[in-house]
mmCIF file of N, CA and C in Angstrom:
data_model
loop_
_atom_site.group_PDB
_atom_site.id
_atom_site.type_symbol
_atom_site.label_atom_id
_atom_site.label_comp_id
_atom_site.label_asym_id
_atom_site.label_seq_id
_atom_site.Cartn_x
_atom_site.Cartn_y
_atom_site.Cartn_z
ATOM 1 N N MET A 8 -6.540 -1.907 -12.692
ATOM 2 C CA MET A 8 -6.506 -1.726 -11.286
ATOM 3 C C MET A 8 -6.084 -0.291 -10.988
ATOM 4 N N ARG A 9 -6.725 0.312 -10.042
ATOM 5 C CA ARG A 9 -6.363 1.640 -9.639
ATOM 6 C C ARG A 9 -5.432 1.534 -8.421
ATOM 7 N N ALA A 10 -4.515 2.409 -8.324
ATOM 8 C CA ALA A 10 -3.582 2.384 -7.173
ATOM 9 C C ALA A 10 -3.589 3.753 -6.529
ATOM 10 N N LEU A 11 -3.505 3.743 -5.242
ATOM 11 C CA LEU A 11 -3.440 4.945 -4.463
ATOM 12 C C LEU A 11 -1.960 5.174 -4.133
ATOM 13 N N ALA A 12 -1.425 6.291 -4.577
ATOM 14 C CA ALA A 12 -0.031 6.604 -4.289
ATOM 15 C C ALA A 12 0.027 7.637 -3.199
ATOM 16 N N VAL A 13 0.766 7.312 -2.184
ATOM 17 C CA VAL A 13 0.958 8.221 -1.063
ATOM 18 C C VAL A 13 2.424 8.602 -1.037
ATOM 19 N N PHE A 14 2.744 9.871 -1.110
ATOM 20 C CA PHE A 14 4.127 10.319 -1.151
ATOM 21 C C PHE A 14 4.575 10.673 0.240
ATOM 22 N N VAL A 15 5.608 9.994 0.696
ATOM 23 C CA VAL A 15 6.148 10.215 1.992
ATOM 24 C C VAL A 15 7.594 10.670 1.812
ATOM 25 N N LEU A 16 7.956 11.846 2.309
ATOM 26 C CA LEU A 16 9.305 12.327 2.207
ATOM 27 C C LEU A 16 10.094 11.865 3.427
ATOM 28 N N ALA A 17 11.220 11.238 3.202
ATOM 29 C CA ALA A 17 12.022 10.712 4.295
ATOM 30 C C ALA A 17 13.514 10.904 3.920
ATOM 31 N N ILE A 18 14.329 10.949 4.940
ATOM 32 C CA ILE A 18 15.779 11.024 4.733
ATOM 33 C C ILE A 18 16.299 9.652 4.371
ATOM 34 N N ALA A 19 16.999 9.530 3.267
ATOM 35 C CA ALA A 19 17.553 8.260 2.833
ATOM 36 C C ALA A 19 18.951 8.505 2.303
ATOM 37 N N PRO A 20 19.902 7.632 2.603
ATOM 38 C CA PRO A 20 21.261 7.870 2.166
ATOM 39 C C PRO A 20 21.450 7.712 0.660
ATOM 40 N N ARG A 21 20.565 7.058 -0.035
ATOM 41 C CA ARG A 21 20.699 6.822 -1.458
ATOM 42 C C ARG A 21 19.474 7.377 -2.164
ATOM 43 N N GLY A 22 19.148 6.764 -3.311
ATOM 44 C CA GLY A 22 18.001 7.226 -4.115
ATOM 45 C C GLY A 22 16.678 6.884 -3.473
ATOM 46 N N ALA A 23 15.656 7.040 -4.260
ATOM 47 C CA ALA A 23 14.275 6.811 -3.804
ATOM 48 C C ALA A 23 14.085 5.334 -3.473
ATOM 49 N N VAL A 24 13.198 5.089 -2.519
ATOM 50 C CA VAL A 24 12.801 3.724 -2.161
ATOM 51 C C VAL A 24 11.294 3.625 -2.426
ATOM 52 N N ILE A 25 10.919 2.567 -3.124
ATOM 53 C CA ILE A 25 9.506 2.331 -3.420
ATOM 54 C C ILE A 25 9.069 1.062 -2.742
ATOM 55 N N LYS A 26 7.981 1.137 -1.976
ATOM 56 C CA LYS A 26 7.465 -0.039 -1.270
ATOM 57 C C LYS A 26 5.980 -0.196 -1.577
ATOM 58 N N ILE A 27 5.572 -1.398 -1.907
ATOM 59 C CA ILE A 27 4.148 -1.706 -1.952
ATOM 60 C C ILE A 27 3.808 -2.251 -0.569
ATOM 61 N N THR A 28 3.057 -1.484 0.179
ATOM 62 C CA THR A 28 2.874 -1.845 1.587
ATOM 63 C C THR A 28 1.589 -2.656 1.855
ATOM 64 N N SER A 29 0.647 -2.608 0.942
ATOM 65 C CA SER A 29 -0.556 -3.386 1.187
ATOM 66 C C SER A 29 -1.449 -3.413 -0.073
ATOM 67 N N HIS A 30 -2.362 -4.351 -0.055
ATOM 68 C CA HIS A 30 -3.406 -4.474 -1.088
ATOM 69 C C HIS A 30 -4.725 -4.582 -0.357
ATOM 70 N N SER A 31 -5.782 -4.063 -0.928
ATOM 71 C CA SER A 31 -7.093 -4.107 -0.297
ATOM 72 C C SER A 31 -8.103 -4.643 -1.295
ATOM 73 N N HIS A 32 -9.086 -5.376 -0.776
ATOM 74 C CA HIS A 32 -10.175 -5.921 -1.600
ATOM 75 C C HIS A 32 -11.515 -5.493 -0.992
ATOM 76 N N GLY A 33 -12.328 -4.880 -1.771
ATOM 77 C CA GLY A 33 -13.655 -4.488 -1.313
ATOM 78 C C GLY A 33 -13.694 -3.061 -0.783
ATOM 79 N N LYS A 34 -14.879 -2.481 -0.856
ATOM 80 C CA LYS A 34 -15.044 -1.052 -0.490
ATOM 81 C C LYS A 34 -14.697 -0.784 0.969
ATOM 82 N N SER A 35 -15.106 -1.644 1.874
ATOM 83 C CA SER A 35 -14.845 -1.374 3.291
ATOM 84 C C SER A 35 -13.349 -1.467 3.616
ATOM 85 N N ALA A 36 -12.641 -2.390 2.983
ATOM 86 C CA ALA A 36 -11.198 -2.539 3.214
ATOM 87 C C ALA A 36 -10.464 -1.321 2.663
ATOM 88 N N VAL A 37 -10.848 -0.854 1.474
ATOM 89 C CA VAL A 37 -10.210 0.314 0.897
ATOM 90 C C VAL A 37 -10.530 1.544 1.721
ATOM 91 N N HIS A 38 -11.740 1.642 2.227
ATOM 92 C CA HIS A 38 -12.138 2.743 3.105
ATOM 93 C C HIS A 38 -11.258 2.797 4.345
ATOM 94 N N ARG A 39 -11.074 1.656 4.976
ATOM 95 C CA ARG A 39 -10.189 1.630 6.174
ATOM 96 C C ARG A 39 -8.775 2.021 5.822
ATOM 97 N N ARG A 40 -8.276 1.586 4.677
ATOM 98 C CA ARG A 40 -6.916 1.950 4.258
ATOM 99 C C ARG A 40 -6.786 3.452 3.992
ATOM 100 N N LEU A 41 -7.780 4.034 3.321
ATOM 101 C CA LEU A 41 -7.731 5.474 3.060
ATOM 102 C C LEU A 41 -7.792 6.263 4.352
ATOM 103 N N ASP A 42 -8.632 5.831 5.309
ATOM 104 C CA ASP A 42 -8.728 6.496 6.605
ATOM 105 C C ASP A 42 -7.393 6.425 7.335
ATOM 106 N N TYR A 43 -6.737 5.235 7.282
ATOM 107 C CA TYR A 43 -5.467 5.067 7.982
ATOM 108 C C TYR A 43 -4.373 5.974 7.350
ATOM 109 N N ILE A 44 -4.281 5.926 6.015
ATOM 110 C CA ILE A 44 -3.250 6.704 5.341
ATOM 111 C C ILE A 44 -3.430 8.199 5.533
ATOM 112 N N SER A 45 -4.676 8.661 5.466
ATOM 113 C CA SER A 45 -4.945 10.088 5.579
ATOM 114 C C SER A 45 -5.127 10.532 7.054
ATOM 115 N N ARG A 46 -4.922 9.626 7.967
ATOM 116 C CA ARG A 46 -5.118 9.903 9.399
ATOM 117 C C ARG A 46 -6.521 10.521 9.645
ATOM 118 N N GLU A 47 -7.509 9.774 9.118
ATOM 119 C CA GLU A 47 -8.914 10.158 9.265
ATOM 120 C C GLU A 47 -9.199 11.488 8.568
ATOM 121 N N GLY A 48 -8.558 11.759 7.427
ATOM 122 C CA GLY A 48 -8.823 12.946 6.639
ATOM 123 C C GLY A 48 -7.940 14.139 6.994
ATOM 124 N N GLU A 49 -7.042 13.969 7.936
ATOM 125 C CA GLU A 49 -6.189 15.106 8.389
ATOM 126 C C GLU A 49 -5.004 15.331 7.453
ATOM 127 N N LEU A 50 -4.512 14.311 6.772
ATOM 128 C CA LEU A 50 -3.374 14.436 5.856
ATOM 129 C C LEU A 50 -3.837 14.394 4.420
ATOM 130 N N MET A 51 -3.155 15.096 3.577
ATOM 131 C CA MET A 51 -3.484 15.115 2.135
ATOM 132 C C MET A 51 -3.019 13.786 1.522
ATOM 133 N N ILE A 52 -3.841 13.262 0.616
ATOM 134 C CA ILE A 52 -3.451 12.076 -0.149
ATOM 135 C C ILE A 52 -3.440 12.457 -1.621
ATOM 136 N N GLU A 53 -2.701 11.701 -2.396
ATOM 137 C CA GLU A 53 -2.555 11.948 -3.817
ATOM 138 C C GLU A 53 -2.937 10.697 -4.583
ATOM 139 N N THR A 54 -3.778 10.828 -5.587
ATOM 140 C CA THR A 54 -4.233 9.693 -6.365
ATOM 141 C C THR A 54 -3.247 9.353 -7.436
ATOM 142 N N GLU A 55 -3.538 8.294 -8.163
ATOM 143 C CA GLU A 55 -2.669 7.824 -9.257
ATOM 144 C C GLU A 55 -2.568 8.837 -10.405
ATOM 145 N N THR A 56 -3.529 9.758 -10.463
ATOM 146 C CA THR A 56 -3.504 10.798 -11.519
ATOM 147 C C THR A 56 -2.884 12.110 -11.026
ATOM 148 N N GLY A 57 -2.427 12.127 -9.762
ATOM 149 C CA GLY A 57 -1.823 13.349 -9.229
ATOM 150 C C GLY A 57 -2.799 14.265 -8.532
ATOM 151 N N GLU A 58 -4.079 13.909 -8.512
ATOM 152 C CA GLU A 58 -5.089 14.738 -7.840
ATOM 153 C C GLU A 58 -4.851 14.662 -6.318
ATOM 154 N N ARG A 59 -4.844 15.805 -5.679
ATOM 155 C CA ARG A 59 -4.621 15.838 -4.246
ATOM 156 C C ARG A 59 -5.933 16.086 -3.504
ATOM 157 N N LEU A 60 -6.130 15.270 -2.473
ATOM 158 C CA LEU A 60 -7.382 15.301 -1.722
ATOM 159 C C LEU A 60 -7.117 15.544 -0.252
ATOM 160 N N LEU A 61 -7.939 16.346 0.375
ATOM 161 C CA LEU A 61 -7.825 16.592 1.795
ATOM 162 C C LEU A 61 -9.200 16.518 2.457
ATOM 163 N N GLY A 62 -9.321 15.769 3.492
ATOM 164 C CA GLY A 62 -10.571 15.697 4.230
ATOM 165 C C GLY A 62 -11.388 14.430 3.926
ATOM 166 N N LYS A 63 -12.212 14.086 4.859
ATOM 167 C CA LYS A 63 -13.007 12.880 4.739
ATOM 168 C C LYS A 63 -14.016 12.937 3.569
ATOM 169 N N ASP A 64 -14.566 14.110 3.284
ATOM 170 C CA ASP A 64 -15.556 14.210 2.204
ATOM 171 C C ASP A 64 -14.919 13.936 0.859
ATOM 172 N N GLU A 65 -13.766 14.491 0.592
ATOM 173 C CA GLU A 65 -13.078 14.259 -0.679
ATOM 174 C C GLU A 65 -12.650 12.797 -0.801
ATOM 175 N N THR A 66 -12.176 12.238 0.293
ATOM 176 C CA THR A 66 -11.753 10.834 0.282
ATOM 177 C C THR A 66 -12.933 9.920 0.045
ATOM 178 N N LYS A 67 -14.062 10.220 0.661
ATOM 179 C CA LYS A 67 -15.273 9.387 0.467
ATOM 180 C C LYS A 67 -15.772 9.485 -0.981
ATOM 181 N N GLN A 68 -15.706 10.646 -1.563
ATOM 182 C CA GLN A 68 -16.126 10.823 -2.944
ATOM 183 C C GLN A 68 -15.236 9.973 -3.863
ATOM 184 N N LEU A 69 -13.914 10.001 -3.618
ATOM 185 C CA LEU A 69 -12.999 9.176 -4.378
ATOM 186 C C LEU A 69 -13.321 7.709 -4.249
ATOM 187 N N LEU A 70 -13.570 7.275 -3.023
ATOM 188 C CA LEU A 70 -13.895 5.870 -2.759
ATOM 189 C C LEU A 70 -15.157 5.459 -3.486
ATOM 190 N N ASN A 71 -16.168 6.311 -3.502
ATOM 191 C CA ASN A 71 -17.424 5.987 -4.203
ATOM 192 C C ASN A 71 -17.197 5.850 -5.704
ATOM 193 N N GLU A 72 -16.342 6.719 -6.271
ATOM 194 C CA GLU A 72 -16.038 6.608 -7.690
ATOM 195 C C GLU A 72 -15.285 5.323 -8.006
ATOM 196 N N TRP A 73 -14.273 5.031 -7.162
ATOM 197 C CA TRP A 73 -13.456 3.819 -7.408
ATOM 198 C C TRP A 73 -14.257 2.552 -7.234
ATOM 199 N N SER A 74 -15.154 2.553 -6.235
ATOM 200 C CA SER A 74 -15.840 1.327 -5.851
ATOM 201 C C SER A 74 -16.742 0.776 -6.937
ATOM 202 N N GLU A 75 -17.069 1.595 -7.924
ATOM 203 C CA GLU A 75 -17.893 1.116 -9.028
ATOM 204 C C GLU A 75 -17.190 -0.031 -9.763
ATOM 205 N N ASP A 76 -15.860 -0.083 -9.706
ATOM 206 C CA ASP A 76 -15.101 -1.102 -10.361
ATOM 207 C C ASP A 76 -14.654 -2.222 -9.426
ATOM 208 N N PHE A 77 -14.998 -2.151 -8.144
ATOM 209 C CA PHE A 77 -14.550 -3.145 -7.186
ATOM 210 C C PHE A 77 -15.301 -4.451 -7.301
ATOM 211 N N GLY A 78 -14.643 -5.514 -6.866
ATOM 212 C CA GLY A 78 -15.296 -6.792 -6.674
ATOM 213 C C GLY A 78 -15.637 -7.556 -7.932
ATOM 214 N N ARG A 79 -15.060 -7.207 -9.044
ATOM 215 C CA ARG A 79 -15.401 -7.908 -10.280
ATOM 216 C C ARG A 79 -14.658 -9.251 -10.373
ATOM 217 N N ARG A 80 -13.554 -9.373 -9.621
ATOM 218 C CA ARG A 80 -12.807 -10.643 -9.599
ATOM 219 C C ARG A 80 -12.728 -11.119 -8.155
ATOM 220 N N LYS A 81 -13.021 -12.362 -7.955
ATOM 221 C CA LYS A 81 -12.949 -12.921 -6.602
ATOM 222 C C LYS A 81 -11.495 -12.903 -6.155
ATOM 223 N N GLY A 82 -11.260 -12.342 -4.975
ATOM 224 C CA GLY A 82 -9.904 -12.274 -4.438
ATOM 225 C C GLY A 82 -9.029 -11.258 -5.127
ATOM 226 N N GLY A 83 -9.620 -10.415 -5.975
ATOM 227 C CA GLY A 83 -8.803 -9.425 -6.680
ATOM 228 C C GLY A 83 -8.349 -8.318 -5.769
ATOM 229 N N ARG A 84 -7.377 -7.557 -6.252
ATOM 230 C CA ARG A 84 -6.878 -6.424 -5.486
ATOM 231 C C ARG A 84 -7.517 -5.169 -6.058
ATOM 232 N N ASP A 85 -8.343 -4.554 -5.235
ATOM 233 C CA ASP A 85 -9.052 -3.354 -5.702
ATOM 234 C C ASP A 85 -8.213 -2.098 -5.534
ATOM 235 N N ALA A 86 -7.258 -2.130 -4.617
ATOM 236 C CA ALA A 86 -6.369 -0.970 -4.406
ATOM 237 C C ALA A 86 -5.051 -1.441 -3.839
ATOM 238 N N SER A 87 -4.030 -0.735 -4.152
ATOM 239 C CA SER A 87 -2.697 -1.001 -3.617
ATOM 240 C C SER A 87 -2.147 0.274 -3.006
ATOM 241 N N CYS A 88 -1.433 0.142 -1.912
ATOM 242 C CA CYS A 88 -0.797 1.304 -1.293
ATOM 243 C C CYS A 88 0.687 1.248 -1.607
ATOM 244 N N ILE A 89 1.192 2.313 -2.236
ATOM 245 C CA ILE A 89 2.595 2.397 -2.611
ATOM 246 C C ILE A 89 3.209 3.575 -1.876
ATOM 247 N N VAL A 90 4.289 3.364 -1.147
ATOM 248 C CA VAL A 90 4.964 4.410 -0.422
ATOM 249 C C VAL A 90 6.276 4.692 -1.110
ATOM 250 N N LEU A 91 6.513 5.984 -1.429
ATOM 251 C CA LEU A 91 7.738 6.409 -2.039
ATOM 252 C C LEU A 91 8.510 7.245 -1.008
ATOM 253 N N SER A 92 9.785 6.903 -0.777
ATOM 254 C CA SER A 92 10.637 7.668 0.113
ATOM 255 C C SER A 92 11.781 8.252 -0.670
ATOM 256 N N PHE A 93 11.996 9.544 -0.506
ATOM 257 C CA PHE A 93 13.039 10.258 -1.255
ATOM 258 C C PHE A 93 14.083 10.841 -0.287
ATOM 259 N N PRO A 94 15.295 11.024 -0.769
ATOM 260 C CA PRO A 94 16.303 11.716 0.056
ATOM 261 C C PRO A 94 15.812 13.150 0.387
ATOM 262 N N GLU A 95 16.313 13.681 1.468
ATOM 263 C CA GLU A 95 15.923 15.036 1.871
ATOM 264 C C GLU A 95 16.215 16.028 0.766
ATOM 265 N N GLY A 96 15.279 16.962 0.541
ATOM 266 C CA GLY A 96 15.465 18.007 -0.434
ATOM 267 C C GLY A 96 14.981 17.674 -1.842
ATOM 268 N N VAL A 97 14.553 16.451 -2.082
ATOM 269 C CA VAL A 97 14.091 16.078 -3.406
ATOM 270 C C VAL A 97 12.620 16.488 -3.529
ATOM 271 N N ASP A 98 12.264 17.185 -4.608
ATOM 272 C CA ASP A 98 10.912 17.569 -4.898
ATOM 273 C C ASP A 98 10.203 16.357 -5.483
ATOM 274 N N HIS A 99 9.156 15.824 -4.816
ATOM 275 C CA HIS A 99 8.517 14.589 -5.296
ATOM 276 C C HIS A 99 7.818 14.834 -6.642
ATOM 277 N N GLY A 100 7.534 16.026 -6.986
ATOM 278 C CA GLY A 100 6.892 16.266 -8.280
ATOM 279 C C GLY A 100 7.846 16.084 -9.462
ATOM 280 N N THR A 101 9.130 16.219 -9.206
ATOM 281 C CA THR A 101 10.083 16.028 -10.300
ATOM 282 C C THR A 101 10.811 14.691 -10.200
ATOM 283 N N ALA A 102 10.696 14.014 -9.095
ATOM 284 C CA ALA A 102 11.367 12.721 -8.923
ATOM 285 C C ALA A 102 10.622 11.720 -9.669
#
């Protein structure tokens, strides 16, 4: 399963908080999720491999690559959205 990791920096009194906020099944559901997370391509997203994408064209290309593996299991989760929140001043690349 491929997962889309979106890094969100937030002020937190303790360590990092990790939330699995949603799962998506099928190309159209994952497309809607990517559009929502990236605010229609306005915000940068980061893939599970650390690749950073900006804009609708790059997001669409990623979706087309991922969707080759979608739908092989009925009711399967084709993508998961994971939100990481760090205390202020923490570099997400080293956390």
